[in-house]
Coordinates of C-alpha atoms in Angstrom, one line a residue:
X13 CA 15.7 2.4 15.0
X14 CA 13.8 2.6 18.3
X15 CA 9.8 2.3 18.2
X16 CA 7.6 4.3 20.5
X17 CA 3.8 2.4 20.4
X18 CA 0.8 5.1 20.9
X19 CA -1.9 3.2 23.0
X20 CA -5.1 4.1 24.5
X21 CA -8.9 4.0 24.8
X22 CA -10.3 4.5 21.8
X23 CA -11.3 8.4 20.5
X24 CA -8.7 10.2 22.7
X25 CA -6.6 11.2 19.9
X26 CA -4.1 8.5 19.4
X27 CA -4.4 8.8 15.4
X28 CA -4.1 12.3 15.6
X29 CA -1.0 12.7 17.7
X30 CA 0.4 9.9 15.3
X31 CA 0.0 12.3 11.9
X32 CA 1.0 15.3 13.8
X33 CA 4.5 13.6 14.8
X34 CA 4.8 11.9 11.9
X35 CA 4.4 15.0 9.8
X36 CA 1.5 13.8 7.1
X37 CA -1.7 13.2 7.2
X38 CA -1.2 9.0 7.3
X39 CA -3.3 7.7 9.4
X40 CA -7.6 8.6 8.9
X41 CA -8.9 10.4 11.6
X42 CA -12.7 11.1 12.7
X43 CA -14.9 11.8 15.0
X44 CA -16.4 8.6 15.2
X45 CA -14.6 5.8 18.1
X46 CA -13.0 2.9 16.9
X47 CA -11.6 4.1 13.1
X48 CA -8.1 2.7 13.6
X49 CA -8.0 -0.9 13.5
X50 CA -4.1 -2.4 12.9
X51 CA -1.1 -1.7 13.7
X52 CA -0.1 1.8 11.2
X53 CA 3.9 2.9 11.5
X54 CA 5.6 5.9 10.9
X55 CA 8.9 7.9 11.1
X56 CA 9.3 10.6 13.5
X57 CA 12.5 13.1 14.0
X58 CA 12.7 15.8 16.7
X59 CA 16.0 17.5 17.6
X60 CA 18.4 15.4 15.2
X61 CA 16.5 12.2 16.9
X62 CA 14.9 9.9 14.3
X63 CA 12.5 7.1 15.6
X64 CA 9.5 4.7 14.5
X65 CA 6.0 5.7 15.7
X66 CA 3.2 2.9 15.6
X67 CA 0.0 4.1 15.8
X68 CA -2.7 1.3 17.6
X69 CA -6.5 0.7 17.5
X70 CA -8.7 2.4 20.8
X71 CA -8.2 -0.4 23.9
X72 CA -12.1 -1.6 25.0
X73 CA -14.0 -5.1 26.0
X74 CA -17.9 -5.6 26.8
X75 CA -18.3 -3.1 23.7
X76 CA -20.6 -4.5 20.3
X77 CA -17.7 -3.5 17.9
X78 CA -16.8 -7.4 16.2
X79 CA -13.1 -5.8 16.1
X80 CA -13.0 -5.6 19.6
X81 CA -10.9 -9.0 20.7
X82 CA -8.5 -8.5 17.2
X83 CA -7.7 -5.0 17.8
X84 CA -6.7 -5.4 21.8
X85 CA -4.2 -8.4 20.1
X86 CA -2.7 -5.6 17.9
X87 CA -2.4 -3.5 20.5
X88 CA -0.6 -6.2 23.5
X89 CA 1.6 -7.0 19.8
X90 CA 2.5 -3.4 19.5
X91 CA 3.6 -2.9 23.1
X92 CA 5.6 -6.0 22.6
X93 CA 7.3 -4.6 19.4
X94 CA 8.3 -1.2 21.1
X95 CA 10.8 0.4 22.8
X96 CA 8.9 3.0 24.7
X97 CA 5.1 3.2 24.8
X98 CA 3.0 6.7 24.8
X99 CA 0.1 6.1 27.3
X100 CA -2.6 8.5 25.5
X101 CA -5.8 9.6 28.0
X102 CA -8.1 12.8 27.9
X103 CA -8.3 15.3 29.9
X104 CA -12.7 15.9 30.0
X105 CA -13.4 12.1 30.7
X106 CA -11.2 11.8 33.7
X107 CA -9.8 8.1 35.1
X108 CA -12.4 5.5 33.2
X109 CA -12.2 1.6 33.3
X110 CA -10.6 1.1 30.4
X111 CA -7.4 3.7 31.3
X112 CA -7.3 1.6 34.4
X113 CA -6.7 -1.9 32.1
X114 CA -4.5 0.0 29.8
X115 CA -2.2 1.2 32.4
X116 CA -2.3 -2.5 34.2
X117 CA -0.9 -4.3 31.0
X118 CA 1.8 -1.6 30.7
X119 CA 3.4 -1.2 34.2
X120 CA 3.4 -5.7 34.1
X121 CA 5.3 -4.9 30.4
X122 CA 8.3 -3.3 32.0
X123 CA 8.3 -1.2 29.3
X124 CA 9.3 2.9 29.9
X125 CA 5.9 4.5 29.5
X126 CA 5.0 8.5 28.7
X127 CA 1.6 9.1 30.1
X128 CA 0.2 12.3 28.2
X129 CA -3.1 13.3 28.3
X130 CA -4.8 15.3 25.3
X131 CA -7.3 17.3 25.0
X132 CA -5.8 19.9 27.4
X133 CA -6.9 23.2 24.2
X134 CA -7.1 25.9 27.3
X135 CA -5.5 26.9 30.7
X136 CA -8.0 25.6 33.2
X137 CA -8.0 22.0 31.5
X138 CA -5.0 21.7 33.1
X139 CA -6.2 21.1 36.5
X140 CA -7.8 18.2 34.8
X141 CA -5.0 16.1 34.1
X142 CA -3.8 15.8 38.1
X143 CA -6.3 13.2 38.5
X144 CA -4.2 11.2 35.8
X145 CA -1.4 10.4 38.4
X146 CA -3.5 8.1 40.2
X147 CA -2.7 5.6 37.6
X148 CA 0.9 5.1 39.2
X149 CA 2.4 5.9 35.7
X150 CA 4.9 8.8 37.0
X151 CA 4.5 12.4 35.1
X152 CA 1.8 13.3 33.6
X153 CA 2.3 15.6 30.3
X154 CA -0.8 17.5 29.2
X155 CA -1.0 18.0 25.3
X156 CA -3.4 19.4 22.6
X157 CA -2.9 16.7 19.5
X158 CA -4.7 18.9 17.3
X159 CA -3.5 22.2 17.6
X160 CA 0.2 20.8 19.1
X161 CA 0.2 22.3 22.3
X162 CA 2.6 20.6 24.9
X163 CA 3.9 18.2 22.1
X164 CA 7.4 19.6 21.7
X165 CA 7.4 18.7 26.0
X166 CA 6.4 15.7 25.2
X167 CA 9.0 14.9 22.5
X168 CA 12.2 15.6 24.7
X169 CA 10.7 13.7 27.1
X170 CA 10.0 10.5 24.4
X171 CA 13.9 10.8 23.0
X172 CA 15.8 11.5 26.7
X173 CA 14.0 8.4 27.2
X174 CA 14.6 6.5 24.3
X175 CA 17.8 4.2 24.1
X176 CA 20.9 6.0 21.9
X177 CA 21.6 4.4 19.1
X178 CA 24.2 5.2 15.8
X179 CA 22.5 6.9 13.1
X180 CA 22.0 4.8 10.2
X181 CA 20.8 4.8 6.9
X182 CA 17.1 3.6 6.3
X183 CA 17.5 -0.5 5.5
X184 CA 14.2 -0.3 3.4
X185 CA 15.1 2.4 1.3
X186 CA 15.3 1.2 -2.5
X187 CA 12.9 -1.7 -2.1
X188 CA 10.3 -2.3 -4.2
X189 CA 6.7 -1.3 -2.9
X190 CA 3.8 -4.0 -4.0
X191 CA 0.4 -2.8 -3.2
X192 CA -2.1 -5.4 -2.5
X193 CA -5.7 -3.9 -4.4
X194 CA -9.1 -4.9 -5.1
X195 CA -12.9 -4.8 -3.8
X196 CA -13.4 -5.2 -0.1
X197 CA -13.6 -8.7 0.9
X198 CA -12.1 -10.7 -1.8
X199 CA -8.8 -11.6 0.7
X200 CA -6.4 -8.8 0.5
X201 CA -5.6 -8.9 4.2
X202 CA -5.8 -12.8 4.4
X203 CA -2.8 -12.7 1.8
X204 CA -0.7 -9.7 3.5
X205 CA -0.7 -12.3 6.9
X206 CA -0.8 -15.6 4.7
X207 CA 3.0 -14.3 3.1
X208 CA 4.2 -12.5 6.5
X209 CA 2.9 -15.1 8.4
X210 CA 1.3 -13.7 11.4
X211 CA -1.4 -11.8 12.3
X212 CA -0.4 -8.7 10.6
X213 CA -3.9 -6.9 9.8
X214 CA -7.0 -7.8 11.1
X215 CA -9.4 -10.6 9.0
X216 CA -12.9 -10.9 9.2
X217 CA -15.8 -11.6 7.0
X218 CA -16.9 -8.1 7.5
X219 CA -16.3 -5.8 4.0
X220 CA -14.3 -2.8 5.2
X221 CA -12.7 -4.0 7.6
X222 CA -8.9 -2.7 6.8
X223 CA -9.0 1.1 6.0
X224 CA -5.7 2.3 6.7
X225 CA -3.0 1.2 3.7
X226 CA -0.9 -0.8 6.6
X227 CA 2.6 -1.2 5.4
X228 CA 4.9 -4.4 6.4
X229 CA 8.4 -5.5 4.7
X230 CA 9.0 -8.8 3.7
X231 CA 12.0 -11.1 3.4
X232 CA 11.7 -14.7 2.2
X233 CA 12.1 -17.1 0.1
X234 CA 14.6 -15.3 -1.3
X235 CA 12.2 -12.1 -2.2
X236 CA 12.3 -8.7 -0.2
X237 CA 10.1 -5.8 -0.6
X238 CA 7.3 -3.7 0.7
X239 CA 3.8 -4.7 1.1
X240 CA 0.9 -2.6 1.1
X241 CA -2.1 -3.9 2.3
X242 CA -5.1 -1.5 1.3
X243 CA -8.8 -0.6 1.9
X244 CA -11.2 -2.2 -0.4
X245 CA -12.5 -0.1 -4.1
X246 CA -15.7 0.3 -3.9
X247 CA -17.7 2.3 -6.3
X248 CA -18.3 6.4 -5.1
X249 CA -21.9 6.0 -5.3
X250 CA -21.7 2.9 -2.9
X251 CA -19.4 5.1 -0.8
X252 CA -21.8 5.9 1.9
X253 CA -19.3 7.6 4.9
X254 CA -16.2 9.8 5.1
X255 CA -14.5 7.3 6.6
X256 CA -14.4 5.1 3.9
X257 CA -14.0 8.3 1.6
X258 CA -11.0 8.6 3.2
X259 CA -9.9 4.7 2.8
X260 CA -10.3 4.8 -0.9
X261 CA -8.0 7.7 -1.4
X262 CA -5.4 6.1 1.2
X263 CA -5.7 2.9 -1.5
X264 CA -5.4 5.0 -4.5
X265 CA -2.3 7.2 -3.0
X266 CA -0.5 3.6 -2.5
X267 CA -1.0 2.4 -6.2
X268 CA 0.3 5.9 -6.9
X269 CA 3.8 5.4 -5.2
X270 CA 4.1 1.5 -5.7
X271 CA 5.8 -0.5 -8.3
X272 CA 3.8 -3.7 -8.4
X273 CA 0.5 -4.1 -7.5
X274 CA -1.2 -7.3 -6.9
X275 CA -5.1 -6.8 -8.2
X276 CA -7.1 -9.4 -6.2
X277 CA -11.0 -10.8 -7.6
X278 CA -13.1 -13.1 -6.3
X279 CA -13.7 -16.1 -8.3
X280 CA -17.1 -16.4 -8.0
X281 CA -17.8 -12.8 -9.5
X282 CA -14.9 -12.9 -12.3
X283 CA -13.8 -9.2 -12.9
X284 CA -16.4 -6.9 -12.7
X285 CA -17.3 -3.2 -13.4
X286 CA -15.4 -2.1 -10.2
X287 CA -12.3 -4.1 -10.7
X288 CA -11.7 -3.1 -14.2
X289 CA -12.3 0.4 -12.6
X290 CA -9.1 -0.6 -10.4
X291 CA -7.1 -2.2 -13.1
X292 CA -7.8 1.1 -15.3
X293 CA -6.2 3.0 -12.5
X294 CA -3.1 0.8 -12.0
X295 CA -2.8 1.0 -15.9
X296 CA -3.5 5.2 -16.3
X297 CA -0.6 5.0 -13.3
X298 CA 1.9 3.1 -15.4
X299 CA 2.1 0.3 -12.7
X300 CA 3.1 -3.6 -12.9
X301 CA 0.0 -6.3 -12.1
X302 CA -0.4 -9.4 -11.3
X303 CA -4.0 -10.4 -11.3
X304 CA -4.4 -13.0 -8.5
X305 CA -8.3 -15.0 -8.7
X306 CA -9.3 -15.5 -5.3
X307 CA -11.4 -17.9 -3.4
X308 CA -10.4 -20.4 -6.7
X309 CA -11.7 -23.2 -4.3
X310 CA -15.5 -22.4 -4.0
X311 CA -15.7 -22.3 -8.0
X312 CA -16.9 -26.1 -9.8
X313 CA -14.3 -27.0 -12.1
X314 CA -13.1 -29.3 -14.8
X315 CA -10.4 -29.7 -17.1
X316 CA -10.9 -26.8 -19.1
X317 CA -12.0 -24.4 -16.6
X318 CA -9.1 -22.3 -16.1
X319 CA -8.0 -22.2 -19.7
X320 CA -11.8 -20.9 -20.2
X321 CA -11.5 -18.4 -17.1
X322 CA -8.4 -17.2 -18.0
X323 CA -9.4 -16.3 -21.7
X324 CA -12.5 -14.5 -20.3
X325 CA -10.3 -12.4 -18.1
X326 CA -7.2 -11.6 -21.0
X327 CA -10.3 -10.7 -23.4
X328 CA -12.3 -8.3 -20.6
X329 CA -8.3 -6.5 -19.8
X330 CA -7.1 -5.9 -23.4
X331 CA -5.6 -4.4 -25.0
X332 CA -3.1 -4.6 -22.1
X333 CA -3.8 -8.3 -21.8
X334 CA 0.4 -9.5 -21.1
X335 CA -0.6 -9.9 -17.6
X336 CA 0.3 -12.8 -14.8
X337 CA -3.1 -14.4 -13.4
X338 CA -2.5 -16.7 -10.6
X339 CA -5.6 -18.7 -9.3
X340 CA -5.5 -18.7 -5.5
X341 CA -7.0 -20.1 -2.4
X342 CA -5.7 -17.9 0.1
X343 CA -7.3 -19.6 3.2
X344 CA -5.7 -23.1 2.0
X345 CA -2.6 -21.8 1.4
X346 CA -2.7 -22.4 -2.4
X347 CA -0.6 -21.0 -5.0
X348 CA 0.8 -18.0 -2.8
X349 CA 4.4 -18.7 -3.3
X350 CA 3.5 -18.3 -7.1
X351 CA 2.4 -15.0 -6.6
X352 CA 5.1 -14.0 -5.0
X353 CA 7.2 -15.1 -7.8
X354 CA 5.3 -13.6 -10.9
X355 CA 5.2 -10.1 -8.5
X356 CA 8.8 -10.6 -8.7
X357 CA 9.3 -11.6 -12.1
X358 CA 6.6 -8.6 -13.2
X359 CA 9.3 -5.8 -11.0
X360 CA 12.2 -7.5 -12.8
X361 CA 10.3 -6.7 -16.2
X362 CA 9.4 -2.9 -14.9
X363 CA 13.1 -2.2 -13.8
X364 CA 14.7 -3.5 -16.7
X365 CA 16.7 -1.4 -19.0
X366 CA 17.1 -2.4 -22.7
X367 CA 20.6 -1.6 -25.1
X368 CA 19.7 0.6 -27.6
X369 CA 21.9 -1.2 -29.4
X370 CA 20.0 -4.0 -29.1
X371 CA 16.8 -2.2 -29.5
X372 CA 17.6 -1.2 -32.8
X373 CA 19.1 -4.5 -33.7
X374 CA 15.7 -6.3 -33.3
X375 CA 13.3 -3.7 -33.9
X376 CA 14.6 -1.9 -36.9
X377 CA 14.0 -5.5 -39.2
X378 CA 10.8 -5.9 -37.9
X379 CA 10.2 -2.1 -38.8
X380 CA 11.1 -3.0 -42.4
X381 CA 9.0 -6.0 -43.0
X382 CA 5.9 -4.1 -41.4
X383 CA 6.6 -0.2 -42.4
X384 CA 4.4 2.1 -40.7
X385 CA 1.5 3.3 -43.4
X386 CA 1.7 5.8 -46.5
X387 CA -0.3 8.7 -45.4
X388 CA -1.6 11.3 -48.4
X389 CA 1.3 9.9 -50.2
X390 CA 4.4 10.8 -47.8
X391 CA 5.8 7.8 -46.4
X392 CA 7.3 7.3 -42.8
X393 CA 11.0 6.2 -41.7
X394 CA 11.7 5.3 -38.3
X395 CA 15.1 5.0 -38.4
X396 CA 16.0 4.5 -34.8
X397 CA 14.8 3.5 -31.7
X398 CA 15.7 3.7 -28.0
X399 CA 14.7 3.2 -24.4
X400 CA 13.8 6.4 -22.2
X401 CA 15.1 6.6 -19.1
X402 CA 11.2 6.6 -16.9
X403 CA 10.2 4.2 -13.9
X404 CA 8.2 2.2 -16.5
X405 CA 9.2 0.9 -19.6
X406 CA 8.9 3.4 -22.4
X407 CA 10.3 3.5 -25.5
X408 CA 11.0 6.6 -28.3
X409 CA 10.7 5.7 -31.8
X410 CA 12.7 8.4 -33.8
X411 CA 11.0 9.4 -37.8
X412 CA 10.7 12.0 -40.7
X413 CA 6.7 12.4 -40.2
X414 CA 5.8 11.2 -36.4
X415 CA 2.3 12.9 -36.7
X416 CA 1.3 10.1 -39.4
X417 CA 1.9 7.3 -37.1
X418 CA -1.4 6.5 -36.0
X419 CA -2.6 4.1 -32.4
X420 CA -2.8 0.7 -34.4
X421 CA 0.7 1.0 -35.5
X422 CA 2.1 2.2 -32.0
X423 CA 0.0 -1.2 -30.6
X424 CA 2.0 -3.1 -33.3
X425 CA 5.1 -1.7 -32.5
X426 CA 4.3 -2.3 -28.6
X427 CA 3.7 -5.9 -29.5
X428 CA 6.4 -6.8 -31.2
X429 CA 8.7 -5.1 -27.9
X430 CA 6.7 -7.7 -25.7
X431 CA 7.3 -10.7 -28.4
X432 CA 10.9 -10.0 -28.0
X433 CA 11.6 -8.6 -25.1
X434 CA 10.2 -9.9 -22.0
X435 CA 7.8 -7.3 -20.5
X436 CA 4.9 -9.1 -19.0
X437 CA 2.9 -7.7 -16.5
X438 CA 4.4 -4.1 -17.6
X439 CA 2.0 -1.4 -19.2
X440 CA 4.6 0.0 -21.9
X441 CA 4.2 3.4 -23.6
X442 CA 5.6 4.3 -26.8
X443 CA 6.5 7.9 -28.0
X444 CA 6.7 9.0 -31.7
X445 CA 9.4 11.6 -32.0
X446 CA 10.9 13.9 -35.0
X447 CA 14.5 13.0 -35.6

């Protein structure tokens, strides 16, 4: 599929122009400069023409933003990735330094560019975007990003230009989606470009410094899915802008529609308040986890120190305790390739489907030695069991009286499905029905 790369200076309405052609509101927009950071892709289809978008961080140098440097390497990456690259200016500012730069690196790229420039909401704004040809760029195409004005123009311009290609099927559809969660600052990028390994999203010691979910597929070692690097959790009354309002929900929309999600802490804080906050949402959302401790190698050990850790963490998680913790040092490379096996291990367990046959073969006995309690004298019978056919495991247990089977004996019945059946890493739900 053919990419098209958005660049520009920043605040001219790159992000915007991004949602509007990818249809959704996917990438966080605001009237502050500088909000996108990496690389962000999307799908795009105009006239029976489906193509990649990649939206970039605003182009600058000499400014105080500590992005600055990382973000221009995204954007020189993106206009390496892509096909065709949408030059984005605006209309009010006229010709600055920066357009000047931009349109420098693209004519020595040798890449097809589409200058447009946005902004252009009325008739006499127009005249404004004349000035725009002395970049040497060919046709100029004036737009309004935000009310769509010009963009359809601009779109049969982008796909007359764009190299034909056979319509195929999307190559990533039925992969698994892992979401990479936590706190801000405890490693989440470092591991997205420690297992992709490049510079995928942008690391620095700063908290907050991803705030788009950023998307990337993997294949190796014999694993391929979808990673989902997100903004760091913090806690709403520590949220202080929109921004990061808006960064949080991105985060919490991507547990929402992945299968896996790796729940990163930082060692030297064990699990706090705010990550049991997050592992309470990937639970309520009936989503795999892996716990992965962070930053392992700034914490004084001895023999017995994980095995302590470890019990501290199981007892602070249950009852849903059956999870994977791998103990990590993402900046020496430790332990990664074990996390990418017990993510893979923990999707095997969520996809896998169970016999009934089976079911009732093991469960039934253990049913009998440990019968679910007399209540006011009536006595339950479960007299059959089965697997129901949801994303996550679940499992319907089929009785005379299913409104005397209290919580304890749905937990025993849930543990005695993990002793024999190997679901770690999986939250499982149990339903009492009347047969």
């Amino acid at each position: 599929m053919s990419l098209v790369a958005i660049v520009g200076r920043p605040n001219v309405g790159k992000s915007t122009l991004f949602n509007r052609l990818v249809g959704m509101r996917q990438a966080i927009v605001d009237e502050v400069a500088g909000v996108t950071r990496d690389r962000h892709y999307g799908k795009c289809e105009w006239c029976g023409h489906e193509f990649s978008v990649v939206d970039t961080g605003g182009w600058s140098s000499g400014s105080d933003d500590a992005f600055e440097s990382e973000i221009r390497k995204q954007v020189v990456i993106a206009v390496e990735e892509a096909d065709l690259v949408l030059f984005m200016v605006e209309a009010g500012t006229g010709v600055t330094d920066y357009d000047s730069e931009i349109a420098d690196l693209l004519r020595r790229s040798k890449k097809p560019v589409v200058l447009c420039v946005n902004k252009v909401d009325t008739g006499e704004k127009v005249f404004d975007t004349y000035q725009f040809y002395s970049l040497g760029l060919g046709e100029v195409w004036g737009i309004s990003a935000a009310n769509g004005s010009g963009t359809g123009d601009l779109l049969d311009e982008i796909v007359r230009l764009l190299p034909r290609e056979e319509h195929v099927e999307d190559p990533f559809a039925g992969l698994p989606h892992i979401a990479i969660v936590g706190k801000p600052n405890v490693g989440k990028s470092s591991l997205t470009n420690a297992l992709l390994g490049e510079e995928r999203n942008i690391v620095t010691p700063v908290a907050g410094t991803t705030r788009d979910s950023i998307s990337s597929h993997y294949n190796k070692f014999g694993h391929e899915f979808i990673l989902v690097d997100t903004a760091g959790m913090r806690r709403k009354n520590k949220v202080s802008e929109d921004l990061e309002f808006y960064s949080v929900m991105r985060a919490i929309r991507a547990i929402e529609h992945s299968d896996v999600c790796i729940l990163m802490i930082d060692a030297a804080n064990g699990m706090e308040a705010q990550d049991m906050a997050i592992f309470n949402l990937i639970r309520k959302n009936k989503k795999g986890c892996v716990l992965v401790v962070n930053k392992w190698d700034t914490v004084e050990k001895d023999s017995k120190t994980m095995s302590v850790y470890t019990e501290g963490l199981k007892a602070r998680m249950a009852p849903f305790s059956d999870v994977p913790i791998i103990f990590t040092s993402v900046i020496n490379k430790q332990r990664i390739l074990d996390v990418l096996d017990a993510t893979a291990k923990v999707y095997q367990n969520f996809s896998r489907k169970i016999q009934t046959s089976v079911l009732n073969e093991v469960m039934l006995p253990e049913i009998e030695n440990y019968p679910p309690p007399a209540w006011k004298g009536k006595y339950v019978k479960i007299k059959f069991v089965t697997q129901l056919p949801t994303a996550a495991p679940s499992f319907a247990f089929f009785c005379n009286l299913p409104q005397y089977v209290k919580d304890p004996y749905k937990r025993f019945l849930e543990n005695k499905l993990r002793e024999h059946f190997d679901l770690t890493g999986c939250p499982i739900q149990v339903f009492i029905r009347q047969k």
